[in-house]
């Protein structure tokens, strides 16, 4: 006599999940959860990075990034299902091809984008810095830094929009980088018959008495009792001697105003002490009738 045995084991949720997901329920859930966490961390990092750098349209860029990450995550989730796997994988493959085509077609735009990221990370200049591009071809203040371009405000109050790719390849001189003071040359030409010692002393006094004078001497120079204002004769001109003093200022604008004040003050001192500025004279000989 044989007894019939029936397998009464009921299917559990894992068996049911294994029929729905390609790699099984547990593996698929782990992959989906890990990807969701990675995408969330990427979005959080990008969003904070944009806000910290105070970029223009930072909120829009963050929203676009979030939308792209969510779309990729949804496609990956659908690719785990047996029913939707062929469609999702086909879309992902097509997206890769489309992304490659778009990348080739928009390589200049992508170049500006990555150059903008490098400018933001390396910080060769920040908003408000006075910069010179390609040996004085362009001089102005940095007004905005975006992922695509940088806006420079010139002395004429014009706005110059430069692609970041061009900025990244250019030679940039930053007047605000590293040092906090700027050197300015204060030059005058005095006649050969003027008292040079008096002229030099007056130039030193005028510079030292200016309220915005900056003593840029090192500690060793102060200990050696070197004068805070160095006067040198750069050359002999046709009309007299060219005297130069190096004056320091906080920036180029304040340096311009300091030099203007020094010229006014030195003119008064030269007049009071009989020192003459050299200039070209024109002699006329009237014709006899």
CSV table of N, CA and C in Angstrom, one decimal, residues 87-159:
chain,number,residue,atom,x,y,z
A,87,UNK,N,12.4,46.7,-22.7
A,87,UNK,CA,12.1,48.1,-23.1
A,87,UNK,C,13.1,49.1,-22.4
A,88,UNK,N,13.2,48.9,-21.0
A,88,UNK,CA,14.1,49.8,-20.3
A,88,UNK,C,15.5,49.8,-20.8
A,89,UNK,N,16.0,48.6,-21.0
A,89,UNK,CA,17.4,48.5,-21.5
A,89,UNK,C,17.6,49.1,-22.9
A,90,UNK,N,16.5,48.9,-23.7
A,90,UNK,CA,16.6,49.6,-25.0
A,90,UNK,C,16.6,51.1,-24.9
A,91,UNK,N,15.8,51.6,-24.0
A,91,UNK,CA,15.8,53.1,-23.8
A,91,UNK,C,17.2,53.6,-23.3
A,92,UNK,N,17.8,52.8,-22.3
A,92,UNK,CA,19.1,53.2,-21.8
A,92,UNK,C,20.1,53.1,-22.9
A,93,UNK,N,20.1,52.1,-23.8
A,93,UNK,CA,21.0,52.0,-24.9
A,93,UNK,C,20.9,53.1,-25.8
A,94,UNK,N,19.6,53.4,-26.2
A,94,UNK,CA,19.3,54.5,-27.1
A,94,UNK,C,19.8,55.9,-26.5
A,95,UNK,N,19.6,56.0,-25.2
A,95,UNK,CA,20.0,57.3,-24.5
A,95,UNK,C,21.5,57.4,-24.6
A,96,UNK,N,22.2,56.3,-24.4
A,96,UNK,CA,23.7,56.4,-24.5
A,96,UNK,C,24.1,56.9,-25.9
A,97,UNK,N,23.5,56.3,-26.9
A,97,UNK,CA,23.8,56.7,-28.3
A,97,UNK,C,23.5,58.2,-28.5
A,98,UNK,N,22.3,58.6,-28.1
A,98,UNK,CA,21.9,60.0,-28.2
A,98,UNK,C,22.8,60.9,-27.5
A,99,UNK,N,23.2,60.5,-26.2
A,99,UNK,CA,24.1,61.3,-25.5
A,99,UNK,C,25.5,61.5,-26.2
A,100,UNK,N,25.9,60.4,-26.8
A,100,UNK,CA,27.2,60.5,-27.6
A,100,UNK,C,27.1,61.4,-28.8
A,101,UNK,N,26.0,61.4,-29.5
A,101,UNK,CA,25.8,62.3,-30.6
A,101,UNK,C,25.7,63.7,-30.2
A,102,UNK,N,24.9,63.9,-29.1
A,102,UNK,CA,24.8,65.3,-28.6
A,102,UNK,C,26.1,65.8,-28.1
A,103,UNK,N,26.9,64.9,-27.4
A,103,UNK,CA,28.2,65.3,-26.9
A,103,UNK,C,29.1,65.8,-28.0
A,104,UNK,N,29.1,65.0,-29.2
A,104,UNK,CA,30.0,65.4,-30.3
A,104,UNK,C,29.5,66.7,-30.9
A,105,UNK,N,28.2,66.9,-31.0
A,105,UNK,CA,27.6,68.1,-31.7
A,105,UNK,C,27.8,69.3,-30.8
A,106,UNK,N,27.8,69.1,-29.5
A,106,UNK,CA,27.9,70.3,-28.6
A,106,UNK,C,29.2,70.2,-27.8
A,107,UNK,N,30.3,69.9,-28.5
A,107,UNK,CA,31.5,69.8,-27.7
A,107,UNK,C,32.0,71.1,-27.3
A,108,UNK,N,31.7,72.2,-28.0
A,108,UNK,CA,32.1,73.6,-27.6
A,108,UNK,C,31.4,73.9,-26.3
A,109,UNK,N,30.1,73.6,-26.3
A,109,UNK,CA,29.3,74.0,-25.1
A,109,UNK,C,29.7,73.2,-23.9
A,110,UNK,N,30.0,71.9,-24.1
A,110,UNK,CA,30.5,71.0,-23.0
A,110,UNK,C,31.8,71.5,-22.6
A,111,UNK,N,32.7,71.9,-23.5
A,111,UNK,CA,34.0,72.4,-23.1
A,111,UNK,C,33.9,73.7,-22.2
A,112,UNK,N,32.9,74.6,-22.6
A,112,UNK,CA,32.7,75.7,-21.7
A,112,UNK,C,32.2,75.3,-20.3
A,113,UNK,N,31.3,74.3,-20.3
A,113,UNK,CA,30.8,73.8,-19.1
A,113,UNK,C,31.8,73.2,-18.2
A,114,UNK,N,32.7,72.4,-18.7
A,114,UNK,CA,33.8,71.8,-17.9
A,114,UNK,C,34.8,72.9,-17.5
A,115,UNK,N,35.1,73.8,-18.4
A,115,UNK,CA,36.0,74.9,-18.1
A,115,UNK,C,35.4,75.8,-17.0
A,116,UNK,N,34.1,76.0,-17.0
A,116,UNK,CA,33.4,76.7,-15.9
A,116,UNK,C,33.6,76.0,-14.6
A,117,UNK,N,33.4,74.7,-14.6
A,117,UNK,CA,33.6,73.9,-13.4
A,117,UNK,C,35.0,74.1,-12.8
A,118,UNK,N,36.0,74.0,-13.7
A,118,UNK,CA,37.4,74.1,-13.3
A,118,UNK,C,37.7,75.5,-12.8
A,119,UNK,N,37.1,76.6,-13.4
A,119,UNK,CA,37.3,77.9,-12.9
A,119,UNK,C,36.7,78.1,-11.5
A,120,UNK,N,35.5,77.5,-11.3
A,120,UNK,CA,34.9,77.5,-10.0
A,120,UNK,C,35.6,76.8,-8.9
A,121,UNK,N,36.2,75.6,-9.3
A,121,UNK,CA,36.9,74.8,-8.3
A,121,UNK,C,38.3,75.4,-8.0
A,122,UNK,N,39.1,75.8,-9.0
A,122,UNK,CA,40.4,76.2,-8.8
A,122,UNK,C,40.5,77.7,-8.4
A,123,UNK,N,39.5,78.5,-8.6
A,123,UNK,CA,39.3,79.9,-8.2
A,123,UNK,C,40.6,80.7,-8.6
A,124,UNK,N,40.9,80.8,-9.9
A,124,UNK,CA,41.9,81.8,-10.3
A,124,UNK,C,41.5,83.2,-10.0
A,125,UNK,N,40.2,83.4,-10.0
A,125,UNK,CA,39.6,84.7,-9.7
A,125,UNK,C,38.2,84.5,-9.1
A,126,UNK,N,37.7,85.5,-8.4
A,126,UNK,CA,36.3,85.4,-7.9
A,126,UNK,C,35.6,86.7,-8.3
A,127,UNK,N,34.3,86.8,-8.0
A,127,UNK,CA,33.6,88.0,-8.3
A,127,UNK,C,34.1,89.2,-7.5
A,128,UNK,N,34.4,90.3,-8.3
A,128,UNK,CA,34.9,91.5,-7.7
A,128,UNK,C,36.4,91.7,-7.9
A,129,UNK,N,37.1,90.6,-8.4
A,129,UNK,CA,38.5,90.8,-8.7
A,129,UNK,C,38.8,91.6,-9.9
A,130,UNK,N,39.9,92.3,-9.9
A,130,UNK,CA,40.3,93.1,-11.1
A,130,UNK,C,41.3,92.2,-11.9
A,131,UNK,N,41.0,91.8,-13.1
A,131,UNK,CA,41.8,90.9,-13.9
A,131,UNK,C,42.2,91.6,-15.2
A,132,UNK,N,43.4,91.1,-15.7
A,132,UNK,CA,43.8,91.5,-17.1
A,132,UNK,C,44.0,90.2,-17.9
A,133,UNK,N,43.4,90.2,-19.1
A,133,UNK,CA,43.4,89.0,-19.9
A,133,UNK,C,44.3,89.2,-21.1
A,134,UNK,N,45.3,88.2,-21.3
A,134,UNK,CA,46.2,88.2,-22.5
A,134,UNK,C,46.9,89.6,-22.6
A,135,UNK,N,47.7,89.9,-21.5
A,135,UNK,CA,48.5,91.1,-21.5
A,135,UNK,C,47.8,92.4,-21.9
A,136,UNK,N,46.8,92.7,-21.1
A,136,UNK,CA,46.1,94.0,-21.2
A,136,UNK,C,45.2,94.1,-22.4
A,137,UNK,N,44.9,92.9,-23.1
A,137,UNK,CA,43.9,93.0,-24.2
A,137,UNK,C,42.5,93.3,-23.6
A,138,UNK,N,42.3,92.9,-22.4
A,138,UNK,CA,41.0,93.2,-21.7
A,138,UNK,C,41.3,93.3,-20.2
A,139,UNK,N,40.8,94.5,-19.7
A,139,UNK,CA,41.0,94.8,-18.2
A,139,UNK,C,39.6,95.1,-17.7
A,140,UNK,N,39.3,94.5,-16.6
A,140,UNK,CA,38.0,94.8,-15.9
A,140,UNK,C,37.8,94.0,-14.7
A,141,UNK,N,36.6,94.2,-14.1
A,141,UNK,CA,36.2,93.5,-12.9
A,141,UNK,C,35.3,92.3,-13.2
A,142,UNK,N,35.5,91.2,-12.5
A,142,UNK,CA,34.7,90.0,-12.6
A,142,UNK,C,33.4,90.3,-12.0
A,143,UNK,N,32.3,90.3,-12.8
A,143,UNK,CA,31.0,90.6,-12.3
A,143,UNK,C,30.1,89.3,-12.1
A,144,UNK,N,30.2,88.3,-12.9
A,144,UNK,CA,29.5,87.1,-12.8
A,144,UNK,C,30.3,85.9,-13.3
A,145,UNK,N,30.2,84.8,-12.7
A,145,UNK,CA,30.8,83.5,-13.1
A,145,UNK,C,29.7,82.5,-13.2
A,146,UNK,N,29.4,82.0,-14.4
A,146,UNK,CA,28.4,81.0,-14.7
A,146,UNK,C,29.2,79.8,-15.2
A,147,UNK,N,28.4,78.7,-15.3
A,147,UNK,CA,29.0,77.5,-15.9
A,147,UNK,C,29.4,77.6,-17.3
A,148,UNK,N,28.8,78.5,-18.0
A,148,UNK,CA,29.1,78.7,-19.5
A,148,UNK,C,30.1,79.8,-19.8
A,149,UNK,N,29.9,80.9,-19.1
A,149,UNK,CA,30.7,82.1,-19.4
A,149,UNK,C,31.0,82.9,-18.1
A,150,UNK,N,31.9,83.9,-18.3
A,150,UNK,CA,32.3,84.8,-17.3
A,150,UNK,C,32.0,86.3,-17.8
A,151,UNK,N,31.4,87.1,-17.0
A,151,UNK,CA,31.1,88.5,-17.4
A,151,UNK,C,32.1,89.4,-16.7
A,152,UNK,N,32.8,90.2,-17.6
A,152,UNK,CA,33.8,91.2,-17.1
A,152,UNK,C,33.2,92.6,-17.3
A,153,UNK,N,33.3,93.4,-16.3
A,153,UNK,CA,32.9,94.8,-16.4
A,153,UNK,C,34.1,95.7,-16.5
A,154,UNK,N,34.2,96.4,-17.7
A,154,UNK,CA,35.4,97.2,-18.0
A,154,UNK,C,35.3,98.6,-17.3
A,155,UNK,N,36.4,99.4,-17.4
A,155,UNK,CA,36.4,100.7,-16.8
A,155,UNK,C,35.3,101.6,-17.5
A,156,UNK,N,35.0,101.3,-18.7
A,156,UNK,CA,33.9,102.1,-19.4
A,156,UNK,C,32.5,101.6,-19.1
A,157,UNK,N,32.4,100.7,-18.1
A,157,UNK,CA,31.2,100.2,-17.6
A,157,UNK,C,30.5,99.3,-18.6
A,158,UNK,N,31.3,98.8,-19.6
A,158,UNK,CA,30.7,97.8,-20.5
A,158,UNK,C,30.9,96.4,-20.0
A,159,UNK,N,29.9,95.5,-20.4
A,159,UNK,CA,30.0,94.1,-20.0
A,159,UNK,C,30.5,93.3,-21.1
